mmCIF file of C-alpha atoms in Angstrom:
data_model
loop_
_atom_site.group_PDB
_atom_site.id
_atom_site.type_symbol
_atom_site.label_atom_id
_atom_site.label_comp_id
_atom_site.label_asym_id
_atom_site.label_seq_id
_atom_site.Cartn_x
_atom_site.Cartn_y
_atom_site.Cartn_z
ATOM 1 C CA MET C 1 -9.003 -15.553 -4.185
ATOM 2 C CA TRP C 2 -11.275 -17.221 -6.947
ATOM 3 C CA ARG C 3 -13.808 -14.200 -6.286
ATOM 4 C CA LEU C 4 -10.251 -11.519 -6.406
ATOM 5 C CA TRP C 5 -9.498 -13.130 -9.479
ATOM 6 C CA LYS C 6 -12.123 -12.426 -10.867
ATOM 7 C CA CYS C 7 -12.909 -9.237 -9.742
ATOM 8 C CA ARG C 8 -8.992 -8.898 -11.491
ATOM 9 C CA ASN C 9 -10.379 -10.194 -14.610
ATOM 10 C CA ASN C 10 -13.625 -8.420 -15.287
ATOM 11 C CA MET C 11 -11.582 -4.737 -14.033
ATOM 12 C CA VAL C 12 -9.044 -6.177 -16.952
ATOM 13 C CA PHE C 13 -11.259 -7.731 -19.969
ATOM 14 C CA ASN C 14 -14.065 -5.810 -18.707
ATOM 15 C CA ARG C 15 -13.236 -2.975 -17.637
ATOM 16 C CA LYS C 16 -15.729 -2.762 -14.808
ATOM 17 C CA ALA C 17 -14.242 -1.722 -11.403
ATOM 18 C CA ASP C 18 -16.398 -3.656 -8.471
ATOM 19 C CA THR C 19 -16.575 -1.303 -5.163
ATOM 20 C CA PRO C 20 -15.038 -3.147 -1.986
ATOM 21 C CA VAL C 21 -18.335 -3.595 -0.432
ATOM 22 C CA ASP C 22 -19.782 -5.820 -3.047
ATOM 23 C CA THR C 23 -16.610 -8.040 -3.506
ATOM 24 C CA ILE C 24 -16.506 -8.618 0.676
ATOM 25 C CA ASN C 25 -20.055 -9.122 0.256
ATOM 26 C CA ARG C 26 -19.861 -11.540 -3.112
ATOM 27 C CA ALA C 27 -16.762 -13.353 -1.356
ATOM 28 C CA MET C 28 -19.685 -13.900 1.630
ATOM 29 C CA GLU C 29 -21.804 -15.342 -0.358
ATOM 30 C CA ASP C 30 -19.215 -17.467 -2.373
ATOM 31 C CA THR C 31 -17.927 -18.677 1.372
ATOM 32 C CA LYS C 32 -21.832 -19.465 2.477
ATOM 33 C CA GLU C 33 -22.412 -21.489 -0.883
ATOM 34 C CA TRP C 34 -18.950 -23.622 -0.681
ATOM 35 C CA LEU C 35 -19.678 -24.340 3.220
ATOM 36 C CA ASP C 36 -23.621 -25.232 2.595
ATOM 37 C CA SER C 37 -22.251 -27.734 -0.350
ATOM 38 C CA ARG C 38 -19.954 -29.152 2.665
ATOM 39 C CA GLU C 39 -22.566 -29.151 5.345
ATOM 40 C CA GLU C 40 -25.133 -31.220 2.856
ATOM 41 C CA ASN C 41 -22.701 -34.234 2.791
ATOM 42 C CA GLY C 42 -23.175 -34.087 7.070
ATOM 43 C CA LYS C 43 -18.742 -33.002 7.644
ATOM 44 C CA PHE C 44 -20.028 -29.850 9.368
ATOM 45 C CA PRO C 45 -20.709 -29.931 13.017
ATOM 46 C CA SER C 46 -22.832 -27.406 14.350
ATOM 47 C CA GLN C 47 -22.170 -25.639 16.748
ATOM 48 C CA ARG C 48 -19.059 -23.229 17.981
ATOM 49 C CA ASP C 49 -17.408 -20.983 20.774
ATOM 50 C CA ILE C 50 -16.594 -17.266 20.266
ATOM 51 C CA GLY C 51 -13.413 -16.424 22.437
ATOM 52 C CA GLY C 52 -12.784 -13.241 23.488
ATOM 53 C CA PRO C 53 -9.106 -11.796 23.802
ATOM 54 C CA ARG C 54 -6.450 -13.684 24.663
ATOM 55 C CA GLN C 55 -4.562 -11.914 26.679
ATOM 56 C CA ASN C 56 -1.092 -13.949 26.789
ATOM 57 C CA LEU C 57 2.036 -12.182 25.661
ATOM 58 C CA THR C 58 3.670 -15.751 23.755
ATOM 59 C CA TRP C 59 1.942 -17.781 21.856
ATOM 60 C CA GLN C 60 -0.247 -20.703 22.856
ATOM 61 C CA LYS C 61 -0.907 -24.375 21.954
ATOM 62 C CA PRO C 62 -4.540 -25.100 21.011
ATOM 63 C CA ARG C 63 -6.683 -27.624 23.424
ATOM 64 C CA SER C 64 -5.747 -31.089 23.252
ATOM 65 C CA GLY C 65 -7.235 -32.295 19.951
ATOM 66 C CA TRP C 66 -7.506 -29.487 18.617
ATOM 67 C CA VAL C 67 -5.401 -27.321 16.152
ATOM 68 C CA LYS C 68 -4.850 -24.326 16.190
ATOM 69 C CA CYS C 69 -4.937 -21.635 13.042
ATOM 70 C CA ASN C 70 -2.747 -18.437 12.778
ATOM 71 C CA PHE C 71 -3.940 -16.047 10.315
ATOM 72 C CA ASP C 72 -2.489 -12.751 9.088
ATOM 73 C CA ALA C 73 -1.972 -10.341 6.147
ATOM 74 C CA SER C 74 0.781 -8.075 4.903
ATOM 75 C CA HIS C 75 -1.203 -4.906 3.480
ATOM 76 C CA HIS C 76 -0.522 -2.752 0.911
ATOM 77 C CA GLU C 77 -2.778 -0.434 -1.330
ATOM 78 C CA GLY C 78 -3.296 -0.059 -4.798
ATOM 79 C CA ASN C 79 -1.551 -2.052 -7.783
ATOM 80 C CA ARG C 80 0.487 -3.392 -5.273
ATOM 81 C CA SER C 81 0.277 -6.795 -4.654
ATOM 82 C CA SER C 82 -1.032 -7.944 -0.405
ATOM 83 C CA GLY C 83 0.462 -10.821 1.330
ATOM 84 C CA LEU C 84 -2.283 -13.725 3.026
ATOM 85 C CA GLY C 85 -0.402 -16.728 5.287
ATOM 86 C CA TRP C 86 -1.559 -18.693 7.802
ATOM 87 C CA ILE C 87 -0.534 -21.512 10.304
ATOM 88 C CA ILE C 88 -1.855 -24.995 11.211
ATOM 89 C CA ARG C 89 -0.545 -26.638 14.658
ATOM 90 C CA ASN C 90 -1.754 -29.570 16.788
ATOM 91 C CA SER C 91 -2.217 -29.902 20.475
ATOM 92 C CA ASP C 92 1.425 -31.224 21.018
ATOM 93 C CA GLY C 93 3.476 -27.313 19.093
ATOM 94 C CA THR C 94 3.584 -29.554 15.754
ATOM 95 C CA PHE C 95 3.245 -27.287 12.490
ATOM 96 C CA LEU C 96 1.115 -29.601 10.923
ATOM 97 C CA PHE C 97 0.484 -26.766 7.205
ATOM 98 C CA CYS C 98 0.854 -23.432 6.165
ATOM 99 C CA ASP C 99 -0.017 -21.649 2.862
ATOM 100 C CA MET C 100 0.992 -17.795 2.093
ATOM 101 C CA GLU C 101 -0.846 -15.723 -1.330
ATOM 102 C CA THR C 102 -0.207 -13.350 -2.899
ATOM 103 C CA PHE C 103 -4.171 -10.561 -4.350
ATOM 104 C CA GLN C 104 -4.569 -7.220 -5.258
ATOM 105 C CA GLY C 105 -4.075 -4.309 -2.893
ATOM 106 C CA ARG C 106 -7.024 -3.218 -0.630
ATOM 107 C CA HIS C 107 -8.333 -0.363 0.471
ATOM 108 C CA ARG C 108 -8.766 -0.835 3.972
ATOM 109 C CA VAL C 109 -6.637 -3.467 6.110
ATOM 110 C CA GLU C 110 -9.328 -5.030 7.697
ATOM 111 C CA GLU C 111 -10.491 -6.176 4.339
ATOM 112 C CA ALA C 112 -7.126 -8.294 3.656
ATOM 113 C CA GLU C 113 -7.328 -9.822 7.453
ATOM 114 C CA ASN C 114 -10.818 -10.431 6.178
ATOM 115 C CA ASN C 115 -10.242 -12.003 2.997
ATOM 116 C CA THR C 116 -7.273 -13.735 5.742
ATOM 117 C CA LEU C 117 -9.690 -14.777 7.068
ATOM 118 C CA ILE C 118 -11.802 -16.808 5.032
ATOM 119 C CA TRP C 119 -8.982 -17.788 2.900
ATOM 120 C CA ALA C 120 -7.863 -19.545 6.124
ATOM 121 C CA LEU C 121 -11.214 -20.957 6.938
ATOM 122 C CA GLN C 122 -11.419 -23.094 3.399
ATOM 123 C CA ALA C 123 -8.480 -24.591 3.831
ATOM 124 C CA ALA C 124 -8.296 -25.694 6.932
ATOM 125 C CA TRP C 125 -11.429 -27.354 6.328
ATOM 126 C CA ARG C 126 -10.415 -28.818 3.278
ATOM 127 C CA LEU C 127 -7.201 -30.129 4.686
ATOM 128 C CA GLY C 128 -10.110 -32.140 6.784
ATOM 129 C CA TYR C 129 -9.600 -30.367 10.351
ATOM 130 C CA ARG C 130 -12.433 -29.642 12.367
ATOM 131 C CA ARG C 131 -12.124 -28.628 16.236
ATOM 132 C CA VAL C 132 -9.765 -25.294 15.084
ATOM 133 C CA GLU C 133 -8.685 -22.225 17.028
ATOM 134 C CA PHE C 134 -8.273 -19.203 14.368
ATOM 135 C CA GLU C 135 -6.000 -16.150 16.122
ATOM 136 C CA GLY C 136 -5.729 -13.197 14.407
ATOM 137 C CA ASP C 137 -4.054 -9.765 15.467
ATOM 138 C CA ASN C 138 -6.030 -7.372 13.961
ATOM 139 C CA SER C 139 -9.018 -5.911 16.362
ATOM 140 C CA ASN C 140 -11.454 -4.451 14.094
ATOM 141 C CA LEU C 141 -11.614 -7.454 12.121
ATOM 142 C CA ILE C 142 -11.658 -9.891 15.415
ATOM 143 C CA ASN C 143 -14.301 -7.457 17.101
ATOM 144 C CA ALA C 144 -16.310 -7.196 13.686
ATOM 145 C CA VAL C 145 -16.817 -11.453 13.768
ATOM 146 C CA ASN C 146 -17.676 -11.335 17.508
ATOM 147 C CA THR C 147 -20.323 -9.015 16.338
ATOM 148 C CA ASN C 148 -23.798 -9.927 16.200
ATOM 149 C CA SER C 149 -24.601 -8.680 12.989
ATOM 150 C CA ASN C 150 -21.783 -9.610 10.936
ATOM 151 C CA ASN C 151 -22.230 -12.284 8.164
ATOM 152 C CA LEU C 152 -19.125 -14.436 8.681
ATOM 153 C CA ARG C 153 -19.719 -14.529 12.169
ATOM 154 C CA LEU C 154 -23.137 -16.240 11.901
ATOM 155 C CA ILE C 155 -20.861 -18.697 9.293
ATOM 156 C CA PHE C 156 -18.934 -19.056 11.489
ATOM 157 C CA GLU C 157 -21.881 -19.824 14.527
ATOM 158 C CA LYS C 158 -23.279 -22.227 11.501
ATOM 159 C CA TYR C 159 -20.736 -24.344 10.703
ATOM 160 C CA VAL C 160 -17.511 -24.345 12.741
ATOM 161 C CA SER C 161 -16.438 -25.877 16.315
ATOM 162 C CA GLY C 162 -14.027 -23.365 16.698
ATOM 163 C CA ASP C 163 -12.979 -20.394 18.559
ATOM 164 C CA ILE C 164 -12.566 -17.018 16.837
ATOM 165 C CA ILE C 165 -9.195 -15.308 19.090
ATOM 166 C CA LEU C 166 -8.365 -11.745 19.577
ATOM 167 C CA ILE C 167 -4.306 -12.304 20.848
ATOM 168 C CA GLN C 168 -2.946 -9.063 22.539
ATOM 169 C CA SER C 169 0.696 -9.098 20.378
ATOM 170 C CA ARG C 170 2.225 -9.710 17.396
ATOM 171 C CA ASP C 171 4.872 -11.878 18.223
ATOM 172 C CA CYS C 172 2.087 -14.513 19.150
ATOM 173 C CA ASN C 173 1.339 -14.070 15.416
ATOM 174 C CA ALA C 174 5.014 -14.057 14.153
ATOM 175 C CA CYS C 175 4.440 -17.093 12.248
ATOM 176 C CA ALA C 176 1.325 -15.955 9.924
ATOM 177 C CA ASP C 177 2.811 -12.194 9.481
ATOM 178 C CA HIS C 178 6.179 -13.483 8.194
ATOM 179 C CA LEU C 179 4.144 -15.794 5.639
ATOM 180 C CA ALA C 180 2.241 -13.042 4.840
ATOM 181 C CA ARG C 181 5.062 -11.073 4.387
ATOM 182 C CA LYS C 182 6.420 -13.520 1.871
ATOM 183 C CA CYS C 183 3.915 -13.064 -1.014
ATOM 184 C CA LEU C 184 4.227 -16.117 -3.109
ATOM 185 C CA TRP C 185 1.844 -18.664 -3.375
ATOM 186 C CA VAL C 186 2.963 -21.903 -2.281
ATOM 187 C CA LEU C 187 1.184 -24.793 0.349
ATOM 188 C CA TYR C 188 3.059 -26.528 2.852
ATOM 189 C CA ASN C 189 2.694 -29.804 4.409
ATOM 190 C CA LEU C 190 6.519 -29.993 5.786
ATOM 191 C CA CYS C 191 7.649 -26.501 7.596
ATOM 192 C CA PRO C 192 9.534 -24.415 5.683
ATOM 193 C CA SER C 193 12.940 -24.119 6.891
ATOM 194 C CA PHE C 194 12.234 -20.141 6.406
ATOM 195 C CA LEU C 195 9.923 -21.229 9.100
ATOM 196 C CA THR C 196 11.816 -23.460 11.883
ATOM 197 C CA SER C 197 13.215 -21.261 14.547
ATOM 198 C CA LEU C 198 9.844 -18.669 14.834
ATOM 199 C CA VAL C 199 7.916 -22.084 15.109
ATOM 200 C CA ASN C 200 10.437 -24.339 17.510
ATOM 201 C CA ARG C 201 10.698 -20.304 19.577
ATOM 202 C CA ASP C 202 6.907 -20.385 20.095
ATOM 203 C CA ASN C 203 7.007 -24.166 21.465
ATOM 204 C CA VAL C 204 9.569 -23.299 23.768
ATOM 205 C CA PHE C 205 7.289 -20.925 25.286
ATOM 206 C CA ALA C 206 3.679 -22.582 24.942
ATOM 207 C CA ASN C 207 2.883 -23.590 27.735
#
């Protein structure tokens, strides 16, 4: 998000427009620099597993001792603001944290989803979570992350103990989707009232 803000200021004050590719590459560099600084302090594990597509049509709890971070973007092109949202829950399905942000509209939905995943990764680690399943519903992004040549996959393999999972139904991602559509800038450590029914619904059907 800091990189997006800097690009916006560069356009407003310097009349210089960065290309979407340059913006994503610089965001990747910022993320790697941030993660490297944490690794130097011994705060990161070194291995991870990458999860494949999950067939369940309802939200599933993470394994015992882990947390799950669902993430999603509400994509709009051009000058209209896009939104992102993520929610972290534990292996009992209990709400831990959620966040929603606004940012400048992207040219492609994959760019918006990519920014959302990076933001969710940074947020989870700032909050102290080390064993995390990240779950999203954009097949192009998930497939790209699971490709050996993808920079974001390399970041995950080096720093993250967890999975990046493609879910087959948007119903599994209803909480993150709802947050992204709210397009506000708020971090919650108590479940907000507008999200309670969706969190409770997920818990009813989760294994």
